[in-house]
Amino acid sequence: MSEHGAHSSKHTLIALVENKPGVLNRVASLFRRRNFNVDSLTVGRTHKPHISRMTIVVDTQRTSARIVAANLKKLINIIDVNIVSEHPHVSRDLALIKVRTDDVDSRNAVTEVCDRYPARIVDIGTKVAIVEITAQEDIVESLIEDLRPIGIVELVRTGVVAMGRGIRIMDTDYEPPVRVAAQNGLERYGV
Amino acid sequence: MMLTGAEIIIECLIREGVKVVFGYPGGAILPTYDAFYKYRNQVHHVLVRHEQGASHMADGFARATGQVGVCIATSGPGATNLVTGLATAMMDSSPIVAITGQVPRAAIGSDAFQETDVTGVTLPVTKHNYLVTDIHELAYVIKEAFYIARSGRPGPVLIDVPKDIQNEKMDFVYPEEPVRLPGYNPPAGATEQDVQDALELINNAKKPIILAGHGVMMSGAMQQLRELAERAGIPVTLTLLGKGAMPEDHPLTVGMMGMHGAAACNYAIQEADLLIALGMRFDDRVTGNLKTYSPNSKKIHVDIDPSEINKNVKVEVGIAGDLRTVLSQVLPGVKSNSHPQWVGQIRDWLEDGNERDILNNYTGTKLLGAQVINDLWRYTGGEAITVTDVGQHQMLEAQYYPHRRPSTMLTSGGLGTMGFGFPAAIGAKFGMPHEEVWAIVGDGGFQMTMCELATAVQENVNINIAVLNNAYLGMVRQWQEFFYDERYQSTPMVNPDFVKLAEAFGIPAMRVTSRDQMAESVAFARNHQGPVLIEYVIEKEEIVYPMVPAGADLHNMIRRPKPGEKEGATA
């Protein structure tokens, strides 16, 4: 149940990575080097301090998602990779959209557009307002197109995060070794 | 035991069984060199003349022995000089560990003297790399680095060690527990389904062919490969790095495939109904035009690296696994078979190739590169370890020096690194001191790393250097002749007098200009302990045939004309 259309060449991958310096650089370098086409890449911490999680949307017209996943798996610091878009999943993109609201018409128009979306106005003044939306990527894009005629002056998106539905759990048993320095017996080393 | 970081480095090298390292000192690595002094009776340090040489020597050592080669350099320029060697090892899956000094931790990021972001620079050309930020991690990192370098698909690993960590002391206990890396699990064997699918294809093929690569030797699957070929009656073709995977005098060995491979191999691949690709990666030099590559065959691909499966060539059965394990799983189900018609067809193609072979047709008087290589094969009994550089002499070696044993032909295949041959030969000799080692190099590539002549003398390395001198960058010249209307831009070379040059280093040398000196030249080389250089002055405009032009269909080779045929005819 891909959220993208049947003919879309986009795939969403999830990577569990060791929370170490330079891992994002390794992933970015891999995509550049292999000429993989990245739509978006997000990274954040998980409920385990030593594990970070990346959501990567790739255009797989040129290279299959499986090749991308196999290459990601080759990186030593990547613990697991899953092509989440091959299975039922939930994906969300967050956008903050600053629009012109310097007259009554534009203010009314923004309110009216936002009512049709799971969007809300989180800041409003006499010149501009900020609209926030958290939704599937295509819905976010639709909102942006509806706001465009009113006058978008600034826009930021987080990129897609995704999670498989149901009991399909993406997790790892990995615990970093506790390395006790022999010197003083106190210092602990995470990964 | 209180040790400095520098001493820990060497303690760890000793634990990994390292007896020789190749390197060059400098400011940021000096503490480690001081530790080498302390441990000088346990680890031998070879002083190179350029860090690139150190990385190629470590690579040559690794390729010859199958063990991890170690090179060492200082920060900044020392480390960046290793990069070509790391990229070479990466492309050919050669296990090396490079240790580089880094500026002290406090200075990192300040553009300090001889500071370079070495982990950043080497990230794409290493299997993995480390910047050590804590002395307590050092031993774990070194242990991991060796494990990563030699396991799975081998490759180079770099460890960058700040100078202050080399100086710092800690109470050291060697980490005895095995390496545990959560994200690193090289595949083992095939699934039962994979095995059945492969057997179905193997047992029913009419025109099967095996494509054997470097992976055969790296997984130690020579015996299994031979059993498969012999039992199922399947002819074997070799990649450039696969030379030695199957004895080349075996009746089922056809020869090398690819751009300058035997035409018979390329025709067979195009005609086959089953390709069994073992430990090879369908490099573009092997496949030619992918759209027309082996159009009528089903394909089985076994490689340790899952990302190689379906990368260039789509296959029916793709097995990510260790080749020896996978072949051992498959072999019990392989039915005894023979394909006399198919093998006969390949023999006909080989016979056609023999008719075109320059060695059977040459009427000129100048010494040919092909003759030199073939005579080196003859007079060394085909038993030497040959280490080539890159270019025409490399392809001639592949064509005219058949190897019987694995890991006796070392060459930079993937990256095509000119300058590799000579230092890699020094490394190979350190790894295999009882073998006869020949560096076979061209005049162009040799001049890129010939400063290592001094290293060879200082260490009294008993190797023979064959310089095939045609006063051209021969392979580039060949492309210019074929594809650039003979505009020989920047390929003619004004060379030094290689004999005098060698003598200036204190190396016995000999110049050979005709074929009747060949036996004498090999005897000359063998009679001297230590490095010997022989310059073979060869025909300037020799062409390596056959040739699949870059991107052309594999069967559309430029062939050497048969006697009486028009020059440049395409078969």
Coordinates of C-alpha atoms in Angstrom, one line a residue, chain B residues 74-563:
Chain B
T74 CA 52.2 11.0 8.6
S75 CA 49.4 13.5 8.5
G76 CA 48.6 15.8 5.6
P77 CA 50.7 15.2 2.6
G78 CA 51.8 11.8 3.9
A79 CA 48.3 10.7 4.2
T80 CA 47.0 12.1 0.9
N81 CA 49.9 10.4 -0.9
L82 CA 48.4 7.1 0.3
V83 CA 45.1 7.8 -1.5
T84 CA 45.9 6.3 -4.9
G85 CA 47.0 3.1 -3.2
L86 CA 43.9 3.0 -1.1
A87 CA 41.6 3.5 -4.1
T88 CA 43.6 0.8 -6.0
A89 CA 43.1 -1.6 -3.1
M90 CA 39.4 -0.7 -2.8
M91 CA 38.6 -1.4 -6.4
D92 CA 40.4 -4.8 -6.3
S93 CA 39.2 -5.8 -2.8
S94 CA 42.6 -6.0 -1.4
P95 CA 42.9 -6.1 2.4
I96 CA 45.2 -3.3 3.7
V97 CA 45.3 -1.3 6.9
A98 CA 46.7 2.2 6.7
I99 CA 47.7 4.0 9.8
T100 CA 48.1 7.8 9.6
G101 CA 49.3 10.3 12.1
Q102 CA 47.0 13.3 12.7
V103 CA 47.6 16.6 14.3
P104 CA 46.8 16.6 18.1
R105 CA 43.1 16.5 19.0
A106 CA 43.1 20.1 20.2
A107 CA 44.4 21.3 16.8
I108 CA 41.9 19.4 14.6
G109 CA 39.9 21.8 12.5
S110 CA 42.3 24.7 13.0
D111 CA 44.1 24.2 9.7
A112 CA 47.2 23.3 11.7
F113 CA 50.5 22.5 10.0
Q114 CA 50.2 19.3 7.9
E115 CA 46.5 18.9 8.8
T116 CA 44.2 17.3 6.4
D117 CA 40.7 15.8 6.9
V118 CA 42.0 12.4 6.1
T119 CA 38.9 10.4 7.1
G120 CA 37.0 12.8 4.9
V121 CA 39.4 12.5 2.0
T122 CA 39.6 8.7 2.1
L123 CA 35.9 8.0 2.9
P124 CA 35.0 7.0 -0.6
V125 CA 38.1 4.9 -1.2
T126 CA 38.2 2.9 1.9
K127 CA 35.9 0.1 3.1
H128 CA 35.8 1.9 6.4
N129 CA 37.9 4.4 8.3
Y130 CA 38.4 5.7 11.8
L131 CA 39.5 8.9 13.5
V132 CA 40.6 7.7 17.0
T133 CA 39.5 10.3 19.6
D134 CA 40.2 8.3 22.8
I135 CA 43.2 6.2 23.6
H136 CA 40.9 3.6 25.2
E137 CA 39.3 3.0 21.8
L138 CA 42.6 2.6 20.0
A139 CA 43.1 -1.2 20.5
Y140 CA 39.4 -1.9 19.6
V141 CA 39.7 0.2 16.5
I142 CA 42.8 -1.6 15.3
K143 CA 41.3 -5.0 15.9
E144 CA 38.1 -4.0 14.1
A145 CA 40.1 -2.5 11.2
F146 CA 42.0 -5.8 10.6
Y147 CA 38.8 -7.7 10.9
I148 CA 36.9 -5.5 8.5
A149 CA 39.8 -5.4 6.0
R150 CA 40.2 -9.1 5.7
S151 CA 36.6 -10.4 6.1
G152 CA 33.6 -10.3 3.7
R153 CA 34.6 -8.5 0.6
P154 CA 38.1 -7.4 1.7
G155 CA 39.3 -3.9 1.3
P156 CA 41.4 -1.1 2.7
V157 CA 40.7 0.4 6.2
L158 CA 42.4 3.6 7.4
I159 CA 43.0 4.6 11.0
D160 CA 43.8 8.2 11.7
V161 CA 45.5 8.6 15.1
P162 CA 46.1 12.1 16.5
K163 CA 49.6 12.7 17.8
D164 CA 48.6 13.4 21.4
I165 CA 46.9 10.0 21.5
Q166 CA 50.1 8.4 20.3
N167 CA 51.9 10.1 23.3
E168 CA 49.2 9.5 25.9
K169 CA 49.7 6.5 28.3
M170 CA 47.2 4.0 29.6
D171 CA 47.3 0.8 31.5
F172 CA 46.9 -1.5 28.5
V173 CA 45.2 -4.8 28.4
Y174 CA 44.7 -6.3 24.9
P175 CA 41.0 -6.8 24.1
E176 CA 40.7 -10.5 23.7
E177 CA 37.0 -10.6 23.0
P178 CA 36.0 -11.1 19.3
V179 CA 35.1 -8.2 17.2
R180 CA 31.3 -7.5 17.3
L181 CA 30.0 -5.0 14.8
P182 CA 26.2 -4.7 14.7
G183 CA 26.0 -3.5 11.1
Y184 CA 28.6 -5.8 9.6
N185 CA 27.5 -9.4 8.8
P186 CA 29.2 -10.7 5.7
P187 CA 26.9 -13.3 4.0
A188 CA 27.8 -16.9 4.5
G189 CA 26.2 -19.5 2.2
A190 CA 23.3 -19.9 -0.1
T191 CA 19.7 -20.8 0.8
E192 CA 18.4 -24.2 -0.2
Q193 CA 16.2 -22.5 -2.8
D194 CA 19.2 -20.7 -4.3
V195 CA 21.1 -24.0 -4.5
Q196 CA 18.1 -25.8 -6.2
D197 CA 17.7 -22.9 -8.7
A198 CA 21.4 -22.9 -9.6
L199 CA 21.4 -26.7 -10.0
E200 CA 18.4 -26.6 -12.2
L201 CA 20.2 -24.3 -14.6
I202 CA 23.6 -26.0 -14.3
N203 CA 22.3 -29.5 -14.9
N204 CA 20.2 -28.5 -17.9
A205 CA 22.5 -26.1 -19.8
K206 CA 23.7 -27.0 -23.3
K207 CA 26.2 -24.2 -23.7
P208 CA 27.3 -23.2 -20.2
I209 CA 30.4 -21.2 -19.4
I210 CA 32.0 -20.3 -16.1
L211 CA 33.3 -16.7 -15.5
A212 CA 35.8 -17.0 -12.7
G213 CA 37.1 -13.9 -10.9
H214 CA 39.3 -12.7 -8.1
G215 CA 36.8 -13.9 -5.5
V216 CA 37.6 -17.5 -6.4
M217 CA 41.1 -17.0 -4.9
M218 CA 40.0 -14.8 -2.1
S219 CA 37.6 -17.3 -0.8
G220 CA 40.0 -20.2 -1.6
A221 CA 37.5 -21.9 -3.9
M222 CA 40.0 -23.1 -6.5
Q223 CA 39.4 -26.8 -5.8
Q224 CA 35.6 -26.4 -5.8
L225 CA 35.7 -24.4 -9.1
R226 CA 37.8 -27.1 -10.7
E227 CA 35.4 -29.8 -9.5
L228 CA 32.4 -28.0 -10.8
A229 CA 34.1 -27.4 -14.2
E230 CA 35.3 -31.0 -14.5
R231 CA 32.2 -32.8 -13.3
A232 CA 29.7 -30.7 -15.4
G233 CA 32.1 -30.3 -18.3
I234 CA 31.9 -26.6 -18.3
P235 CA 34.6 -24.4 -19.9
V236 CA 36.1 -21.7 -17.7
T237 CA 37.0 -18.1 -18.6
L238 CA 38.9 -15.9 -16.3
T239 CA 38.8 -12.2 -15.5
L240 CA 42.1 -10.3 -15.4
L241 CA 42.2 -10.6 -11.6
G242 CA 40.9 -14.1 -11.9
K243 CA 44.1 -15.4 -13.5
G244 CA 45.2 -18.3 -11.4
A245 CA 41.7 -19.2 -10.2
M246 CA 42.0 -22.2 -12.6
P247 CA 45.2 -23.5 -14.0
E248 CA 45.6 -22.0 -17.4
D249 CA 47.0 -25.2 -18.8
H250 CA 43.8 -27.1 -17.8
P251 CA 42.0 -28.3 -20.8
L252 CA 38.8 -26.6 -19.7
T253 CA 40.4 -23.2 -19.2
V254 CA 39.7 -21.1 -22.3
G255 CA 41.5 -17.9 -21.3
M256 CA 40.9 -14.3 -20.2
M257 CA 37.6 -12.6 -21.2
G258 CA 37.0 -8.9 -21.9
M259 CA 38.4 -6.0 -23.7
H260 CA 41.7 -7.6 -24.5
G261 CA 40.7 -11.1 -23.7
A262 CA 40.8 -14.2 -25.9
A263 CA 38.3 -13.8 -28.7
A264 CA 37.2 -17.3 -28.0
C265 CA 36.1 -16.4 -24.5
N266 CA 34.1 -13.4 -25.7
Y267 CA 32.4 -15.4 -28.5
A268 CA 31.6 -18.1 -26.0
I269 CA 30.1 -15.7 -23.5
Q270 CA 27.9 -14.2 -26.3
E271 CA 26.8 -17.6 -27.5
A272 CA 26.3 -19.3 -24.1
D273 CA 23.0 -20.4 -22.7
L274 CA 24.2 -20.2 -19.2
L275 CA 26.8 -17.9 -17.5
I276 CA 28.0 -19.0 -14.1
A277 CA 29.7 -15.9 -12.7
L278 CA 31.8 -16.7 -9.7
G279 CA 33.5 -14.0 -7.6
M280 CA 33.5 -11.4 -10.3
R281 CA 31.6 -8.2 -10.8
F282 CA 30.8 -7.7 -14.5
D283 CA 33.1 -4.7 -14.9
D284 CA 32.6 -2.8 -18.1
R285 CA 36.0 -4.0 -19.3
V286 CA 34.6 -7.5 -19.1
T287 CA 31.1 -7.0 -20.5
G288 CA 31.4 -4.3 -23.2
N289 CA 27.9 -3.1 -24.2
L290 CA 25.5 -4.3 -21.5
K291 CA 22.6 -4.1 -23.8
T292 CA 24.0 -6.8 -26.1
Y293 CA 25.9 -8.8 -23.4
S294 CA 25.3 -12.5 -23.6
P295 CA 21.8 -12.0 -24.8
N296 CA 20.6 -15.7 -24.9
S297 CA 21.9 -16.9 -21.5
K298 CA 20.4 -17.5 -18.1
K299 CA 22.8 -16.2 -15.5
I300 CA 24.0 -17.3 -12.1
H301 CA 26.0 -14.8 -10.1
V302 CA 27.7 -15.7 -6.8
D303 CA 29.5 -12.9 -5.0
I304 CA 30.2 -12.1 -1.4
D305 CA 29.0 -8.5 -1.9
P306 CA 25.1 -8.4 -2.1
S307 CA 25.3 -4.9 -3.8
E308 CA 27.1 -6.5 -6.8
I309 CA 24.1 -8.8 -7.5
N310 CA 22.0 -7.3 -10.3
K311 CA 24.2 -4.1 -10.4
N312 CA 25.4 -4.3 -14.0
V313 CA 23.9 -7.5 -15.3
K314 CA 20.5 -8.8 -14.3
V315 CA 20.6 -12.4 -13.3
E316 CA 18.2 -15.3 -12.8
V317 CA 19.9 -16.6 -9.8
G318 CA 21.9 -14.2 -7.6
I319 CA 23.6 -15.6 -4.5
A320 CA 25.3 -13.3 -2.1
G321 CA 27.7 -15.6 -0.2
D322 CA 31.1 -16.9 0.3
L323 CA 32.1 -18.7 -2.9
R324 CA 33.7 -21.7 -1.4
T325 CA 30.8 -22.3 0.9
V326 CA 28.2 -21.8 -1.9
L327 CA 30.1 -24.1 -4.3
S328 CA 30.4 -26.7 -1.6
Q329 CA 26.6 -26.5 -1.2
V330 CA 26.0 -26.8 -5.0
L331 CA 28.6 -29.4 -5.9
P332 CA 26.7 -32.5 -4.5
G333 CA 23.8 -31.9 -6.8
V334 CA 25.9 -31.3 -9.9
K335 CA 25.4 -34.1 -12.4
S336 CA 28.3 -35.5 -14.4
N337 CA 28.1 -34.1 -17.8
S338 CA 30.0 -33.1 -20.9
H339 CA 29.4 -30.7 -23.8
P340 CA 31.6 -32.0 -26.6
Q341 CA 30.0 -29.9 -29.3
W342 CA 30.1 -26.7 -27.3
V343 CA 33.7 -27.3 -26.2
G344 CA 34.6 -28.1 -29.8
Q345 CA 33.1 -24.9 -30.9
I346 CA 35.2 -23.0 -28.4
R347 CA 38.3 -24.9 -29.5
D348 CA 37.6 -23.8 -33.1
W349 CA 37.5 -20.2 -31.9
L350 CA 40.7 -20.7 -30.0
E351 CA 42.3 -22.2 -33.1
D352 CA 41.2 -19.2 -35.2
G353 CA 42.9 -17.0 -32.5
N354 CA 46.1 -19.0 -32.8
E355 CA 46.2 -18.4 -36.5
R356 CA 46.0 -14.7 -35.9
D357 CA 48.5 -14.7 -33.0
I358 CA 51.4 -12.4 -33.7
L359 CA 53.8 -15.0 -32.3
N360 CA 52.9 -17.3 -35.1
N361 CA 53.0 -14.7 -37.8
Y362 CA 55.7 -12.2 -37.0
T363 CA 58.3 -11.7 -39.7
G364 CA 59.9 -8.5 -38.3
T365 CA 63.2 -8.3 -36.5
K366 CA 62.4 -5.9 -33.7
L367 CA 61.7 -7.4 -30.3
L368 CA 58.0 -7.6 -29.5
G369 CA 56.4 -7.1 -26.1
A370 CA 54.5 -10.3 -26.7
Q371 CA 57.7 -12.2 -27.3
V372 CA 59.3 -10.8 -24.1
I373 CA 56.4 -11.8 -22.0
N374 CA 56.1 -15.2 -23.6
D375 CA 59.8 -15.9 -23.2
L376 CA 59.7 -14.7 -19.5
W377 CA 57.0 -17.3 -19.1
R378 CA 59.1 -19.9 -20.8
Y379 CA 62.3 -19.3 -19.0
T380 CA 60.7 -18.9 -15.5
G381 CA 58.8 -22.1 -16.1
G382 CA 55.5 -20.2 -15.7
E383 CA 56.1 -20.4 -12.0
A384 CA 57.1 -16.8 -11.1
I385 CA 54.9 -14.3 -9.3
T386 CA 54.5 -11.6 -11.8
V387 CA 53.4 -8.1 -10.8
T388 CA 52.4 -5.9 -13.6
D389 CA 51.8 -2.2 -14.1
V390 CA 49.0 -0.9 -16.3
G391 CA 48.9 -0.7 -20.1
Q392 CA 49.9 -2.8 -23.1
H393 CA 52.5 -4.9 -21.2
Q394 CA 49.8 -5.7 -18.6
M395 CA 47.4 -7.1 -21.3
L396 CA 50.3 -8.9 -22.9
E397 CA 51.1 -10.5 -19.6
A398 CA 47.5 -11.6 -19.3
Q399 CA 47.7 -13.1 -22.8
Y400 CA 51.2 -14.6 -22.9
Y401 CA 52.0 -15.6 -19.4
P402 CA 49.7 -18.4 -18.4
H403 CA 49.6 -19.0 -14.6
R404 CA 49.0 -22.3 -12.9
R405 CA 48.8 -21.2 -9.4
P406 CA 46.5 -18.8 -7.6
S407 CA 47.7 -15.3 -6.6
T408 CA 50.7 -15.4 -8.8
M409 CA 49.6 -12.7 -11.1
L410 CA 49.1 -9.4 -9.3
T411 CA 47.8 -6.4 -11.2
S412 CA 45.8 -3.3 -10.7
G413 CA 42.6 -4.2 -12.6
G414 CA 39.8 -2.1 -11.4
L415 CA 41.5 1.2 -10.9
G416 CA 44.2 0.7 -13.5
T417 CA 46.8 2.4 -11.5
M418 CA 50.0 3.2 -13.4
G419 CA 52.9 3.1 -11.0
F420 CA 51.4 0.1 -9.1
G421 CA 53.6 -2.7 -10.5
F422 CA 57.0 -2.0 -9.1
P423 CA 56.2 -1.1 -5.5
A424 CA 53.5 -3.9 -5.4
A425 CA 56.2 -6.4 -6.5
I426 CA 58.4 -5.3 -3.6
G427 CA 55.5 -5.9 -1.2
A428 CA 54.8 -9.2 -2.8
K429 CA 58.4 -10.3 -2.3
F430 CA 58.2 -9.4 1.4
G431 CA 55.1 -11.6 1.6
M432 CA 56.5 -14.5 -0.4
P433 CA 60.3 -14.3 0.1
H434 CA 60.9 -17.8 -1.4
E435 CA 59.1 -17.1 -4.6
E436 CA 60.7 -15.7 -7.7
V437 CA 59.1 -12.2 -8.2
W438 CA 59.1 -10.3 -11.4
A439 CA 57.8 -6.7 -11.7
I440 CA 56.7 -6.4 -15.3
V441 CA 56.3 -2.7 -16.1
G442 CA 56.2 -0.3 -19.0
D443 CA 58.4 2.7 -19.4
G444 CA 55.6 5.0 -18.6
G445 CA 54.2 3.5 -15.4
F446 CA 57.7 2.6 -14.1
Q447 CA 58.7 6.2 -14.1
M448 CA 55.7 7.1 -11.8
T449 CA 57.1 5.1 -8.9
M450 CA 60.7 4.3 -9.8
C451 CA 61.9 6.2 -6.8
E452 CA 61.3 2.9 -4.9
L453 CA 64.5 1.6 -6.6
A454 CA 66.2 3.1 -3.5
T455 CA 63.9 1.2 -1.2
A456 CA 64.6 -2.0 -3.1
V457 CA 68.3 -1.4 -2.6
Q458 CA 68.1 -0.3 1.0
E459 CA 66.1 -3.5 1.8
N460 CA 68.1 -5.6 -0.7
V461 CA 64.8 -6.9 -2.1
N462 CA 65.5 -9.8 -4.4
I463 CA 63.2 -8.9 -7.3
N464 CA 63.6 -8.7 -11.0
I465 CA 62.3 -5.7 -12.8
A466 CA 61.5 -6.1 -16.5
V467 CA 60.9 -2.7 -18.1
L468 CA 59.3 -3.0 -21.5
N469 CA 60.4 0.2 -23.1
N470 CA 58.7 1.2 -26.3
A471 CA 59.2 4.9 -25.7
Y472 CA 55.5 5.4 -25.8
L473 CA 52.6 5.4 -23.5
G474 CA 51.7 2.3 -25.6
M475 CA 48.1 1.7 -24.7
V476 CA 47.1 5.3 -25.0
R477 CA 49.0 5.4 -28.3
Q478 CA 47.0 2.4 -29.5
W479 CA 43.8 4.2 -28.7
Q480 CA 45.1 7.2 -30.6
E481 CA 45.9 5.0 -33.6
F482 CA 42.5 3.4 -33.6
F483 CA 40.2 6.2 -32.5
Y484 CA 42.0 9.5 -32.9
D485 CA 43.4 9.2 -36.4
E486 CA 47.0 8.6 -35.2
R487 CA 47.3 12.0 -33.5
Y488 CA 49.9 10.9 -31.0
Q489 CA 49.4 13.7 -28.5
S490 CA 51.6 13.4 -25.4
T491 CA 52.3 9.7 -25.8
P492 CA 55.9 9.6 -27.2
M493 CA 58.3 9.6 -24.2
V494 CA 61.9 10.8 -24.0
N495 CA 63.1 8.3 -21.4
P496 CA 66.2 8.1 -19.2
D497 CA 68.8 5.5 -19.9
F498 CA 67.2 2.8 -17.6
V499 CA 70.4 0.8 -17.4
K500 CA 72.5 3.8 -16.2
L501 CA 69.7 4.8 -14.0
A502 CA 69.6 1.4 -12.3
E503 CA 73.4 1.4 -12.0
A504 CA 73.2 4.8 -10.3
F505 CA 71.1 3.1 -7.6
G506 CA 73.6 0.3 -7.4
I507 CA 71.4 -2.1 -9.2
P508 CA 72.8 -4.5 -11.8
A509 CA 71.1 -3.9 -15.1
M510 CA 71.0 -5.2 -18.7
R511 CA 69.6 -3.9 -21.9
V512 CA 67.9 -6.4 -24.3
T513 CA 67.2 -5.5 -27.9
S514 CA 66.7 -8.9 -29.6
R515 CA 65.0 -12.1 -28.8
D516 CA 68.1 -14.2 -28.8
Q517 CA 69.1 -12.4 -25.6
M518 CA 66.0 -13.4 -23.7
A519 CA 67.3 -16.6 -22.0
E520 CA 70.5 -14.7 -21.1
S521 CA 68.5 -11.9 -19.5
V522 CA 66.5 -14.2 -17.3
A523 CA 69.7 -16.0 -16.3
F524 CA 71.3 -12.6 -15.6
A525 CA 68.3 -11.6 -13.3
R526 CA 68.4 -14.9 -11.5
N527 CA 72.2 -14.8 -10.9
H528 CA 72.0 -11.7 -8.7
Q529 CA 70.7 -11.6 -5.2
G530 CA 68.9 -8.3 -4.8
P531 CA 67.1 -6.1 -7.2
V532 CA 68.0 -6.5 -10.9
L533 CA 66.7 -4.4 -13.8
I534 CA 66.3 -5.5 -17.3
E535 CA 65.3 -3.1 -20.0
Y536 CA 63.6 -4.7 -23.0
V537 CA 63.7 -2.3 -25.9
I538 CA 60.7 -3.3 -27.9
E539 CA 58.8 -2.5 -31.1
K540 CA 57.4 1.0 -30.6
E541 CA 54.0 0.6 -32.4
E542 CA 52.9 -2.8 -31.3
I543 CA 49.2 -3.3 -30.9
V544 CA 47.4 -5.5 -28.4
Y545 CA 44.8 -7.6 -30.2
P546 CA 42.0 -8.4 -29.9
M547 CA 40.3 -5.3 -28.7
V548 CA 36.7 -4.6 -27.8
P549 CA 36.4 -0.8 -28.3
A550 CA 35.0 0.9 -25.1
G551 CA 31.3 0.5 -25.1
A552 CA 31.2 -1.8 -28.1
D553 CA 29.4 -5.2 -28.2
L554 CA 31.6 -7.9 -26.7
H555 CA 31.7 -9.9 -29.9
N556 CA 32.6 -6.9 -32.1
M557 CA 36.3 -7.1 -31.4
I558 CA 39.0 -5.6 -33.5
R559 CA 41.0 -8.7 -34.5
R560 CA 44.5 -9.1 -35.7
P561 CA 44.1 -10.0 -39.4
K562 CA 45.0 -13.5 -40.4
P563 CA 47.9 -13.8 -42.8

